Amino acid sequence: MKKSFFDHLLDWSGRILLTMILGFVLLPFLVVFIASFNDSAILSFPPKNWSLRWYTNAIEYRDFGKGLVNSLKIAAIGATCAMIAGSGFAYVLNRYEFSLKSVLNSILMSPLIIPNFTIGLGLLILSTAASLPRTIWLVIGVHVIIVLPFVIRSVYVSLQNFERRYEQAAESLGASPLRVLLTITLPLLVPGLISGALFAAILSFNEFTASLFVVNQSTQTFPVAMYNYVREYADPTLAAVSVIYVIAVAALLLVVHKFFRLEKVLNVE
């Protein structure tokens, strides 16, 4: 069916509006990207002279390196723990009916509405009262609490879209519940599990407000190291770090999307 002039007008108007919105969202990053090549030690826009010196400084600054290693370690361990626990909770919430189910779901989802600094401060007070040292495991525990709802949501949506007939067919052929879980259910949930773990890792790596309360000098994360740097210096190093950071995360998301189709996993097709 041939489109009318009004349909074409709406189509092009929607594209122009979408382009304007994307441009507005990306404009701050474009400014930071250009400012990161400033040759001057004072952050200014637009640059008078161009240089890569701040990218070199970002790579060589010791606290950034230590913070990056800590953040990667915390994100990897935290995402793994959140994926295991979140998958179990999502499976129980999806497959079983029991009393206080809504209460359990509300508790698990509560980190979405409780400010992160409240979680960090609360666990700091709790760990101090219990005489627990501020080790990296305390930081991991805080991050697991914060990212757990996202893993649960991702796996739960995958379970909602799950074809139960495959499990029923395996059961009718004599497979035990454990074998059905290991050979049918889990392999089919791999996209949801990986996307949940990915978002958990990214959120954990980005986490700042809660981490600020529970880290110390030896366990400070990358965002905390960036915060400490900007308190002492005003040069464009943070702009260079931000550009590297955004590009790396965007590239990671594109790679995962290419292989696992995140729009299907997150039920946004």
PDB file of C-alpha atoms in Angstrom:
ATOM      1  CA  MET A   1       0.000   0.000   0.000  1.00  0.00           C
ATOM      2  CA  LYS A   2       1.388   3.357  -1.068  1.00  0.00           C
ATOM      3  CA  LYS A   3       2.071   5.849   1.704  1.00  0.00           C
ATOM      4  CA  SER A   4       0.268   9.188   1.635  1.00  0.00           C
ATOM      5  CA  PHE A   5       1.994  12.550   1.946  1.00  0.00           C
ATOM      6  CA  PHE A   6       0.835  12.730   5.576  1.00  0.00           C
ATOM      7  CA  ASP A   7       2.434   9.331   6.329  1.00  0.00           C
ATOM      8  CA  HIS A   8       5.727  10.435   4.784  1.00  0.00           C
ATOM      9  CA  LEU A   9       5.575  13.675   6.764  1.00  0.00           C
ATOM     10  CA  LEU A  10       5.064  11.766  10.024  1.00  0.00           C
ATOM     11  CA  ASP A  11       7.871   9.362   9.114  1.00  0.00           C
ATOM     12  CA  TRP A  12      10.386  12.113   8.438  1.00  0.00           C
ATOM     13  CA  SER A  13       9.221  14.162  11.428  1.00  0.00           C
ATOM     14  CA  GLY A  14       9.815  11.140  13.681  1.00  0.00           C
ATOM     15  CA  ARG A  15      13.300  10.616  12.245  1.00  0.00           C
ATOM     16  CA  ILE A  16      14.210  14.282  12.690  1.00  0.00           C
ATOM     17  CA  LEU A  17      12.894  14.263  16.269  1.00  0.00           C
ATOM     18  CA  LEU A  18      14.825  11.078  17.074  1.00  0.00           C
ATOM     19  CA  THR A  19      18.007  12.561  15.583  1.00  0.00           C
ATOM     20  CA  MET A  20      17.560  15.723  17.658  1.00  0.00           C
ATOM     21  CA  ILE A  21      17.053  13.702  20.853  1.00  0.00           C
ATOM     22  CA  LEU A  22      20.124  11.548  20.167  1.00  0.00           C
ATOM     23  CA  GLY A  23      22.157  14.658  19.361  1.00  0.00           C
ATOM     24  CA  PHE A  24      21.045  16.292  22.612  1.00  0.00           C
ATOM     25  CA  VAL A  25      21.985  13.169  24.600  1.00  0.00           C
ATOM     26  CA  LEU A  26      25.377  12.821  22.889  1.00  0.00           C
ATOM     27  CA  LEU A  27      26.278  16.520  23.000  1.00  0.00           C
ATOM     28  CA  PRO A  28      27.923  16.398  26.482  1.00  0.00           C
ATOM     29  CA  PHE A  29      30.061  13.444  25.405  1.00  0.00           C
ATOM     30  CA  LEU A  30      31.097  15.305  22.246  1.00  0.00           C
ATOM     31  CA  VAL A  31      32.184  18.302  24.341  1.00  0.00           C
ATOM     32  CA  VAL A  32      34.171  16.057  26.718  1.00  0.00           C
ATOM     33  CA  PHE A  33      35.693  14.201  23.751  1.00  0.00           C
ATOM     34  CA  ILE A  34      36.965  17.411  22.156  1.00  0.00           C
ATOM     35  CA  ALA A  35      38.141  18.858  25.493  1.00  0.00           C
ATOM     36  CA  SER A  36      40.183  15.710  26.202  1.00  0.00           C
ATOM     37  CA  PHE A  37      42.606  16.708  23.407  1.00  0.00           C
ATOM     38  CA  ASN A  38      43.353  20.081  24.983  1.00  0.00           C
ATOM     39  CA  ASP A  39      47.073  20.814  25.272  1.00  0.00           C
ATOM     40  CA  SER A  40      46.571  23.200  28.199  1.00  0.00           C
ATOM     41  CA  ALA A  41      46.589  22.046  31.842  1.00  0.00           C
ATOM     42  CA  ILE A  42      43.380  24.010  32.365  1.00  0.00           C
ATOM     43  CA  LEU A  43      40.206  22.380  31.087  1.00  0.00           C
ATOM     44  CA  SER A  44      38.817  24.600  28.358  1.00  0.00           C
ATOM     45  CA  PHE A  45      36.600  24.349  25.290  1.00  0.00           C
ATOM     46  CA  PRO A  46      37.326  24.489  22.431  1.00  0.00           C
ATOM     47  CA  PRO A  47      41.046  23.615  22.642  1.00  0.00           C
ATOM     48  CA  LYS A  48      43.528  26.118  21.283  1.00  0.00           C
ATOM     49  CA  ASN A  49      46.170  23.426  20.739  1.00  0.00           C
ATOM     50  CA  TRP A  50      45.689  19.677  20.390  1.00  0.00           C
ATOM     51  CA  SER A  51      47.559  16.991  22.316  1.00  0.00           C
ATOM     52  CA  LEU A  52      47.336  13.386  23.555  1.00  0.00           C
ATOM     53  CA  ARG A  53      49.236  14.169  26.770  1.00  0.00           C
ATOM     54  CA  TRP A  54      46.193  13.655  29.006  1.00  0.00           C
ATOM     55  CA  TYR A  55      45.534  10.200  27.583  1.00  0.00           C
ATOM     56  CA  THR A  56      49.135   9.347  28.447  1.00  0.00           C
ATOM     57  CA  ASN A  57      48.647  10.757  31.946  1.00  0.00           C
ATOM     58  CA  ALA A  58      45.430   8.766  32.382  1.00  0.00           C
ATOM     59  CA  ILE A  59      47.216   5.524  31.491  1.00  0.00           C
ATOM     60  CA  GLU A  60      50.283   6.227  33.654  1.00  0.00           C
ATOM     61  CA  TYR A  61      48.525   7.559  36.788  1.00  0.00           C
ATOM     62  CA  ARG A  62      49.070   4.894  39.453  1.00  0.00           C
ATOM     63  CA  ASP A  63      45.778   5.226  41.366  1.00  0.00           C
ATOM     64  CA  PHE A  64      43.799   4.761  38.151  1.00  0.00           C
ATOM     65  CA  GLY A  65      45.626   1.489  37.518  1.00  0.00           C
ATOM     66  CA  LYS A  66      45.004   0.201  41.041  1.00  0.00           C
ATOM     67  CA  GLY A  67      41.388   1.354  40.951  1.00  0.00           C
ATOM     68  CA  LEU A  68      40.854  -0.307  37.568  1.00  0.00           C
ATOM     69  CA  VAL A  69      42.199  -3.638  38.841  1.00  0.00           C
ATOM     70  CA  ASN A  70      40.020  -3.414  41.961  1.00  0.00           C
ATOM     71  CA  SER A  71      36.930  -2.492  39.937  1.00  0.00           C
ATOM     72  CA  LEU A  72      37.457  -5.349  37.484  1.00  0.00           C
ATOM     73  CA  LYS A  73      37.937  -7.805  40.350  1.00  0.00           C
ATOM     74  CA  ILE A  74      34.893  -6.524  42.239  1.00  0.00           C
ATOM     75  CA  ALA A  75      32.748  -6.456  39.094  1.00  0.00           C
ATOM     76  CA  ALA A  76      33.740 -10.000  38.099  1.00  0.00           C
ATOM     77  CA  ILE A  77      33.188 -11.551  41.524  1.00  0.00           C
ATOM     78  CA  GLY A  78      30.099  -9.446  42.267  1.00  0.00           C
ATOM     79  CA  ALA A  79      28.475 -10.175  38.908  1.00  0.00           C
ATOM     80  CA  THR A  80      29.134 -13.905  39.322  1.00  0.00           C
ATOM     81  CA  CYS A  81      27.627 -13.962  42.823  1.00  0.00           C
ATOM     82  CA  ALA A  82      24.672 -11.843  41.690  1.00  0.00           C
ATOM     83  CA  MET A  83      24.095 -14.085  38.671  1.00  0.00           C
ATOM     84  CA  ILE A  84      24.041 -17.251  40.799  1.00  0.00           C
ATOM     85  CA  ALA A  85      21.812 -15.789  43.503  1.00  0.00           C
ATOM     86  CA  GLY A  86      19.643 -13.796  41.101  1.00  0.00           C
ATOM     87  CA  SER A  87      19.043 -16.783  38.826  1.00  0.00           C
ATOM     88  CA  GLY A  88      17.908 -18.855  41.799  1.00  0.00           C
ATOM     89  CA  PHE A  89      15.536 -16.156  43.032  1.00  0.00           C
ATOM     90  CA  ALA A  90      14.163 -15.545  39.527  1.00  0.00           C
ATOM     91  CA  TYR A  91      13.525 -19.282  39.035  1.00  0.00           C
ATOM     92  CA  VAL A  92      11.699 -19.553  42.363  1.00  0.00           C
ATOM     93  CA  LEU A  93       9.603 -16.438  41.712  1.00  0.00           C
ATOM     94  CA  ASN A  94       8.673 -17.612  38.228  1.00  0.00           C
ATOM     95  CA  ARG A  95       7.982 -21.289  38.839  1.00  0.00           C
ATOM     96  CA  TYR A  96       6.506 -21.500  42.341  1.00  0.00           C
ATOM     97  CA  GLU A  97       3.574 -20.037  44.220  1.00  0.00           C
ATOM     98  CA  PHE A  98       3.968 -19.542  47.968  1.00  0.00           C
ATOM     99  CA  SER A  99       2.906 -17.225  50.741  1.00  0.00           C
ATOM    100  CA  LEU A 100       4.787 -13.936  51.063  1.00  0.00           C
ATOM    101  CA  LYS A 101       5.980 -14.244  47.463  1.00  0.00           C
ATOM    102  CA  SER A 102       5.135 -10.590  46.803  1.00  0.00           C
ATOM    103  CA  VAL A 103       6.980  -9.585  49.984  1.00  0.00           C
ATOM    104  CA  LEU A 104      10.112 -11.463  48.878  1.00  0.00           C
ATOM    105  CA  ASN A 105       9.914  -9.864  45.437  1.00  0.00           C
ATOM    106  CA  SER A 106       9.550  -6.396  46.989  1.00  0.00           C
ATOM    107  CA  ILE A 107      12.577  -6.958  49.223  1.00  0.00           C
ATOM    108  CA  LEU A 108      14.693  -8.164  46.298  1.00  0.00           C
ATOM    109  CA  MET A 109      13.647  -5.189  44.148  1.00  0.00           C
ATOM    110  CA  SER A 110      14.049  -2.612  46.946  1.00  0.00           C
ATOM    111  CA  PRO A 111      17.619  -1.582  45.912  1.00  0.00           C
ATOM    112  CA  LEU A 112      16.022  -0.038  42.824  1.00  0.00           C
ATOM    113  CA  ILE A 113      14.239   2.584  44.945  1.00  0.00           C
ATOM    114  CA  ILE A 114      16.632   2.924  47.891  1.00  0.00           C
ATOM    115  CA  PRO A 115      19.419   5.456  47.161  1.00  0.00           C
ATOM    116  CA  ASN A 116      22.786   3.783  46.763  1.00  0.00           C
ATOM    117  CA  PHE A 117      24.448   6.049  49.298  1.00  0.00           C
ATOM    118  CA  THR A 118      21.894   4.853  51.866  1.00  0.00           C
ATOM    119  CA  ILE A 119      22.872   1.238  51.174  1.00  0.00           C
ATOM    120  CA  GLY A 120      26.575   2.068  51.438  1.00  0.00           C
ATOM    121  CA  LEU A 121      26.170   4.096  54.634  1.00  0.00           C
ATOM    122  CA  GLY A 122      23.924   1.450  56.185  1.00  0.00           C
ATOM    123  CA  LEU A 123      26.389  -1.353  55.508  1.00  0.00           C
ATOM    124  CA  LEU A 124      29.256   0.795  56.785  1.00  0.00           C
ATOM    125  CA  ILE A 125      27.408   1.324  60.084  1.00  0.00           C
ATOM    126  CA  LEU A 126      26.497  -2.384  60.231  1.00  0.00           C
ATOM    127  CA  SER A 127      30.061  -3.539  59.527  1.00  0.00           C
ATOM    128  CA  THR A 128      31.452  -1.110  62.102  1.00  0.00           C
ATOM    129  CA  ALA A 129      28.979  -2.313  64.730  1.00  0.00           C
ATOM    130  CA  ALA A 130      29.911  -5.924  63.939  1.00  0.00           C
ATOM    131  CA  SER A 131      33.649  -5.075  63.984  1.00  0.00           C
ATOM    132  CA  LEU A 132      34.055  -6.266  60.391  1.00  0.00           C
ATOM    133  CA  PRO A 133      37.126  -4.966  58.520  1.00  0.00           C
ATOM    134  CA  ARG A 134      36.641  -2.846  55.404  1.00  0.00           C
ATOM    135  CA  THR A 135      38.065  -5.412  53.011  1.00  0.00           C
ATOM    136  CA  ILE A 136      37.286  -5.902  49.359  1.00  0.00           C
ATOM    137  CA  TRP A 137      34.621  -8.447  50.337  1.00  0.00           C
ATOM    138  CA  LEU A 138      32.573  -5.732  52.018  1.00  0.00           C
ATOM    139  CA  VAL A 139      32.683  -3.731  48.785  1.00  0.00           C
ATOM    140  CA  ILE A 140      31.655  -6.822  46.813  1.00  0.00           C
ATOM    141  CA  GLY A 141      28.744  -7.399  49.195  1.00  0.00           C
ATOM    142  CA  VAL A 142      27.498  -3.840  48.665  1.00  0.00           C
ATOM    143  CA  HIS A 143      27.725  -4.207  44.897  1.00  0.00           C
ATOM    144  CA  VAL A 144      25.902  -7.548  44.891  1.00  0.00           C
ATOM    145  CA  ILE A 145      22.987  -5.992  46.773  1.00  0.00           C
ATOM    146  CA  ILE A 146      22.799  -3.109  44.293  1.00  0.00           C
ATOM    147  CA  VAL A 147      22.993  -5.144  41.056  1.00  0.00           C
ATOM    148  CA  LEU A 148      20.934  -8.158  42.191  1.00  0.00           C
ATOM    149  CA  PRO A 149      17.552  -6.735  41.016  1.00  0.00           C
ATOM    150  CA  PHE A 150      18.863  -6.274  37.477  1.00  0.00           C
ATOM    151  CA  VAL A 151      19.996  -9.902  37.267  1.00  0.00           C
ATOM    152  CA  ILE A 152      16.688 -11.127  38.663  1.00  0.00           C
ATOM    153  CA  ARG A 153      14.767  -9.034  36.145  1.00  0.00           C
ATOM    154  CA  SER A 154      16.849 -10.237  33.196  1.00  0.00           C
ATOM    155  CA  VAL A 155      16.562 -13.928  34.075  1.00  0.00           C
ATOM    156  CA  TYR A 156      12.886 -13.583  35.009  1.00  0.00           C
ATOM    157  CA  VAL A 157      12.026 -12.119  31.594  1.00  0.00           C
ATOM    158  CA  SER A 158      13.914 -14.994  29.928  1.00  0.00           C
ATOM    159  CA  LEU A 159      11.887 -17.456  31.995  1.00  0.00           C
ATOM    160  CA  GLN A 160       8.680 -15.694  30.980  1.00  0.00           C
ATOM    161  CA  ASN A 161       9.585 -16.223  27.328  1.00  0.00           C
ATOM    162  CA  PHE A 162      10.706 -19.793  27.967  1.00  0.00           C
ATOM    163  CA  GLU A 163       9.020 -22.660  26.110  1.00  0.00           C
ATOM    164  CA  ARG A 164       8.026 -25.112  28.834  1.00  0.00           C
ATOM    165  CA  ARG A 165       7.311 -27.806  26.208  1.00  0.00           C
ATOM    166  CA  TYR A 166      11.010 -28.629  25.967  1.00  0.00           C
ATOM    167  CA  GLU A 167      11.136 -29.424  29.660  1.00  0.00           C
ATOM    168  CA  GLN A 168       7.900 -31.393  29.470  1.00  0.00           C
ATOM    169  CA  ALA A 169       9.240 -33.419  26.550  1.00  0.00           C
ATOM    170  CA  ALA A 170      12.398 -34.280  28.487  1.00  0.00           C
ATOM    171  CA  GLU A 171      10.373 -35.224  31.563  1.00  0.00           C
ATOM    172  CA  SER A 172       8.087 -37.452  29.500  1.00  0.00           C
ATOM    173  CA  LEU A 173      11.183 -39.302  28.262  1.00  0.00           C
ATOM    174  CA  GLY A 174      12.238 -40.063  31.812  1.00  0.00           C
ATOM    175  CA  ALA A 175      14.738 -37.284  32.555  1.00  0.00           C
ATOM    176  CA  SER A 176      15.099 -36.383  36.214  1.00  0.00           C
ATOM    177  CA  PRO A 177      14.360 -32.779  37.364  1.00  0.00           C
ATOM    178  CA  LEU A 178      18.079 -32.138  37.870  1.00  0.00           C
ATOM    179  CA  ARG A 179      18.932 -33.413  34.397  1.00  0.00           C
ATOM    180  CA  VAL A 180      16.167 -31.299  32.864  1.00  0.00           C
ATOM    181  CA  LEU A 181      17.550 -28.250  34.660  1.00  0.00           C
ATOM    182  CA  LEU A 182      21.145 -28.876  33.555  1.00  0.00           C
ATOM    183  CA  THR A 183      20.515 -30.028  29.975  1.00  0.00           C
ATOM    184  CA  ILE A 184      17.378 -28.084  28.953  1.00  0.00           C
ATOM    185  CA  THR A 185      16.589 -25.124  31.196  1.00  0.00           C
ATOM    186  CA  LEU A 186      20.024 -23.624  31.800  1.00  0.00           C
ATOM    187  CA  PRO A 187      21.286 -23.867  28.183  1.00  0.00           C
ATOM    188  CA  LEU A 188      18.157 -22.099  26.944  1.00  0.00           C
ATOM    189  CA  LEU A 189      18.555 -19.399  29.583  1.00  0.00           C
ATOM    190  CA  VAL A 190      22.164 -18.629  28.626  1.00  0.00           C
ATOM    191  CA  PRO A 191      21.326 -15.309  26.855  1.00  0.00           C
ATOM    192  CA  GLY A 192      19.411 -14.088  29.905  1.00  0.00           C
ATOM    193  CA  LEU A 193      22.138 -15.225  32.267  1.00  0.00           C
ATOM    194  CA  ILE A 194      24.893 -13.562  30.253  1.00  0.00           C
ATOM    195  CA  SER A 195      22.986 -10.310  29.771  1.00  0.00           C
ATOM    196  CA  GLY A 196      22.175 -10.209  33.490  1.00  0.00           C
ATOM    197  CA  ALA A 197      25.806 -10.832  34.385  1.00  0.00           C
ATOM    198  CA  LEU A 198      26.925  -8.211  31.846  1.00  0.00           C
ATOM    199  CA  PHE A 199      24.660  -5.491  33.201  1.00  0.00           C
ATOM    200  CA  ALA A 200      25.582  -6.457  36.742  1.00  0.00           C
ATOM    201  CA  ALA A 201      29.278  -6.131  35.876  1.00  0.00           C
ATOM    202  CA  ILE A 202      28.790  -2.760  34.155  1.00  0.00           C
ATOM    203  CA  LEU A 203      26.678  -1.380  37.007  1.00  0.00           C
ATOM    204  CA  SER A 204      29.170  -2.685  39.547  1.00  0.00           C
ATOM    205  CA  PHE A 205      32.062  -1.138  37.637  1.00  0.00           C
ATOM    206  CA  ASN A 206      30.194   2.197  37.506  1.00  0.00           C
ATOM    207  CA  GLU A 207      29.108   2.205  41.145  1.00  0.00           C
ATOM    208  CA  PHE A 208      30.402   5.199  43.083  1.00  0.00           C
ATOM    209  CA  THR A 209      28.067   6.541  45.774  1.00  0.00           C
ATOM    210  CA  ALA A 210      27.803   3.354  47.848  1.00  0.00           C
ATOM    211  CA  SER A 211      31.447   2.441  47.257  1.00  0.00           C
ATOM    212  CA  LEU A 212      32.613   5.783  48.623  1.00  0.00           C
ATOM    213  CA  PHE A 213      31.465   4.769  52.111  1.00  0.00           C
ATOM    214  CA  VAL A 214      33.007   1.298  52.249  1.00  0.00           C
ATOM    215  CA  VAL A 215      36.323   1.514  50.380  1.00  0.00           C
ATOM    216  CA  ASN A 216      39.710   2.429  51.809  1.00  0.00           C
ATOM    217  CA  GLN A 217      43.002   3.342  50.143  1.00  0.00           C
ATOM    218  CA  SER A 218      43.813  -0.244  49.188  1.00  0.00           C
ATOM    219  CA  THR A 219      40.306  -1.152  47.957  1.00  0.00           C
ATOM    220  CA  GLN A 220      39.253   2.063  46.212  1.00  0.00           C
ATOM    221  CA  THR A 221      37.460   1.466  42.944  1.00  0.00           C
ATOM    222  CA  PHE A 222      38.031   3.189  39.627  1.00  0.00           C
ATOM    223  CA  PRO A 223      35.155   5.710  40.023  1.00  0.00           C
ATOM    224  CA  VAL A 224      36.389   6.573  43.540  1.00  0.00           C
ATOM    225  CA  ALA A 225      39.916   7.057  42.161  1.00  0.00           C
ATOM    226  CA  MET A 226      38.461   9.406  39.535  1.00  0.00           C
ATOM    227  CA  TYR A 227      36.623  11.346  42.261  1.00  0.00           C
ATOM    228  CA  ASN A 228      39.781  11.655  44.332  1.00  0.00           C
ATOM    229  CA  TYR A 229      41.708  12.861  41.280  1.00  0.00           C
ATOM    230  CA  VAL A 230      39.219  15.569  40.386  1.00  0.00           C
ATOM    231  CA  ARG A 231      39.361  16.884  43.963  1.00  0.00           C
ATOM    232  CA  GLU A 232      43.084  17.538  43.557  1.00  0.00           C
ATOM    233  CA  TYR A 233      43.539  18.405  39.875  1.00  0.00           C
ATOM    234  CA  ALA A 234      41.603  20.385  37.285  1.00  0.00           C
ATOM    235  CA  ASP A 235      43.329  19.217  34.097  1.00  0.00           C
ATOM    236  CA  PRO A 236      41.628  17.337  31.205  1.00  0.00           C
ATOM    237  CA  THR A 237      42.853  13.911  32.394  1.00  0.00           C
ATOM    238  CA  LEU A 238      39.360  13.031  33.611  1.00  0.00           C
ATOM    239  CA  ALA A 239      37.975  13.960  30.200  1.00  0.00           C
ATOM    240  CA  ALA A 240      40.417  11.513  28.576  1.00  0.00           C
ATOM    241  CA  VAL A 241      39.510   8.808  31.101  1.00  0.00           C
ATOM    242  CA  SER A 242      35.801   9.382  30.446  1.00  0.00           C
ATOM    243  CA  VAL A 243      36.245   9.046  26.689  1.00  0.00           C
ATOM    244  CA  ILE A 244      38.164   5.768  27.051  1.00  0.00           C
ATOM    245  CA  TYR A 245      35.584   4.522  29.538  1.00  0.00           C
ATOM    246  CA  VAL A 246      32.515   5.312  27.403  1.00  0.00           C
ATOM    247  CA  ILE A 247      34.019   3.847  24.238  1.00  0.00           C
ATOM    248  CA  ALA A 248      35.084   0.644  26.010  1.00  0.00           C
ATOM    249  CA  VAL A 249      31.639   0.075  27.563  1.00  0.00           C
ATOM    250  CA  ALA A 250      29.846   0.871  24.293  1.00  0.00           C
ATOM    251  CA  ALA A 251      32.080  -1.553  22.395  1.00  0.00           C
ATOM    252  CA  LEU A 252      31.438  -4.281  24.972  1.00  0.00           C
ATOM    253  CA  LEU A 253      27.677  -3.804  24.730  1.00  0.00           C
ATOM    254  CA  LEU A 254      27.788  -3.919  20.930  1.00  0.00           C
ATOM    255  CA  VAL A 255      29.764  -7.168  20.972  1.00  0.00           C
ATOM    256  CA  VAL A 256      27.377  -8.812  23.426  1.00  0.00           C
ATOM    257  CA  HIS A 257      24.374  -7.510  21.498  1.00  0.00           C
ATOM    258  CA  LYS A 258      25.810  -8.979  18.307  1.00  0.00           C
ATOM    259  CA  PHE A 259      25.974 -12.470  19.783  1.00  0.00           C
ATOM    260  CA  PHE A 260      23.013 -12.548  22.199  1.00  0.00           C
ATOM    261  CA  ARG A 261      20.438 -10.040  20.901  1.00  0.00           C
ATOM    262  CA  LEU A 262      19.775  -8.079  24.066  1.00  0.00           C
ATOM    263  CA  GLU A 263      16.456  -6.702  22.777  1.00  0.00           C
ATOM    264  CA  LYS A 264      15.056 -10.251  22.798  1.00  0.00           C
ATOM    265  CA  VAL A 265      16.484 -11.082  26.210  1.00  0.00           C
ATOM    266  CA  LEU A 266      15.109  -7.873  27.719  1.00  0.00           C
ATOM    267  CA  ASN A 267      11.757  -8.344  25.975  1.00  0.00           C
ATOM    268  CA  VAL A 268      11.872  -5.017  24.099  1.00  0.00           C
ATOM    269  CA  GLU A 269      11.426  -6.326  20.561  1.00  0.00           C
TER     270      GLU A 269
END
